[in-house]
Amino acid sequence: MQNQQTRQLTNGAMMAAMFAVLLAVSVYVPLLNVITTLFLGLPIAWYSAKYPWKPSLLLAFVSLALSFIVGGLLSLPLALVYVPLGLSIGLCIYYGKSKLFMFLCTGIVLLISTVLQYVGSIVLLGINVLEESIAMMQESYAHAGDLLERFGATADQMEQYNESVDQMAFLVETLLPTLLVASVFLLVWLMLLFYLPVLKRLGTAVPKFPPFRDMKLPKSVLWYYLIVLLASMLSDLQPGTMAYMIFINASVLLQMLLFLQGVSFYHFYIKQEGWPKWVAVIVTFLALPLQSFTSIVGIVDLGFDIRGWVKRAHEFKGK
């Protein structure tokens, strides 16, 4: 028992030191920091995959304290992304959770961390990162407009350009919640693609995702989409209001989910037909410009279970 506790403390100290070294390189060494940042959450994930939540949480707090000592306030945003990321991945492995649960749990934890950092930067530092980003985008478009005017753009062309820029800025500002959620979950997905094979090479048993073709959203997603669609059609939502922002973000987020459901059905059908994998790659790329049609396929797949029809048709052919 004492040897086990000693090993646990030793491993914890080693992982904390490794995290501090990786963080220092990520903050102070240009070019090399691109590589070390990718590995930043790995010590936390490895330790959390071997030990329960109490020592893992202690390591997370120690790592955050070390990040402040090593890099000051400059390193805290980086640590507040990768420490929760590694902790969530590791604990999900330790407690035997599925890869889908790990993906959702890690995404939610990282989303909460990102929102808290955003609020903290406004309250403590008076810096609104999103507003400054939008202002920089508008400034860059304004410079581009000046160049167009110098190269002889007409007044009508400049008016159309300015209207397009204003509409784009308004759209980005309105869809910020959806863009934030999508960005966080995309980052988590990419990190899982990188971390899990590395953890497996280090001797950790990691879960596997079920094939993408077997992805099936809950039918409640379809009802949520219909409710949002009806509400937006029957209500007079004014652009710029909170209700408008909520309904637009909900609609876009649900359409993204239904699009993924449609692409999943394409992969399912290709597998059932026994077509080669390169067909699935081509169909996936073609689904992007056909996003509306693919979302409709996803709706039909959820509502009418056309996968069951395809399976029965193949069973009938086999007989």
XYZ file of C-alpha atoms in Angstrom, residues 1 3 20 27 95 156 174 180 211 259-260 270 284:
13
model
C 0.000 0.000 0.000
C 4.694 1.496 -2.286
C 5.840 22.787 -16.403
C 5.307 30.205 -23.819
C -13.656 5.136 -15.069
C -22.361 51.490 -56.496
C -25.004 36.826 -34.140
C -17.682 29.012 -30.159
C -17.999 3.732 -36.860
C -26.091 17.524 -41.748
C -23.797 15.110 -39.865
C -22.015 2.956 -49.127
C -18.416 13.514 -47.994
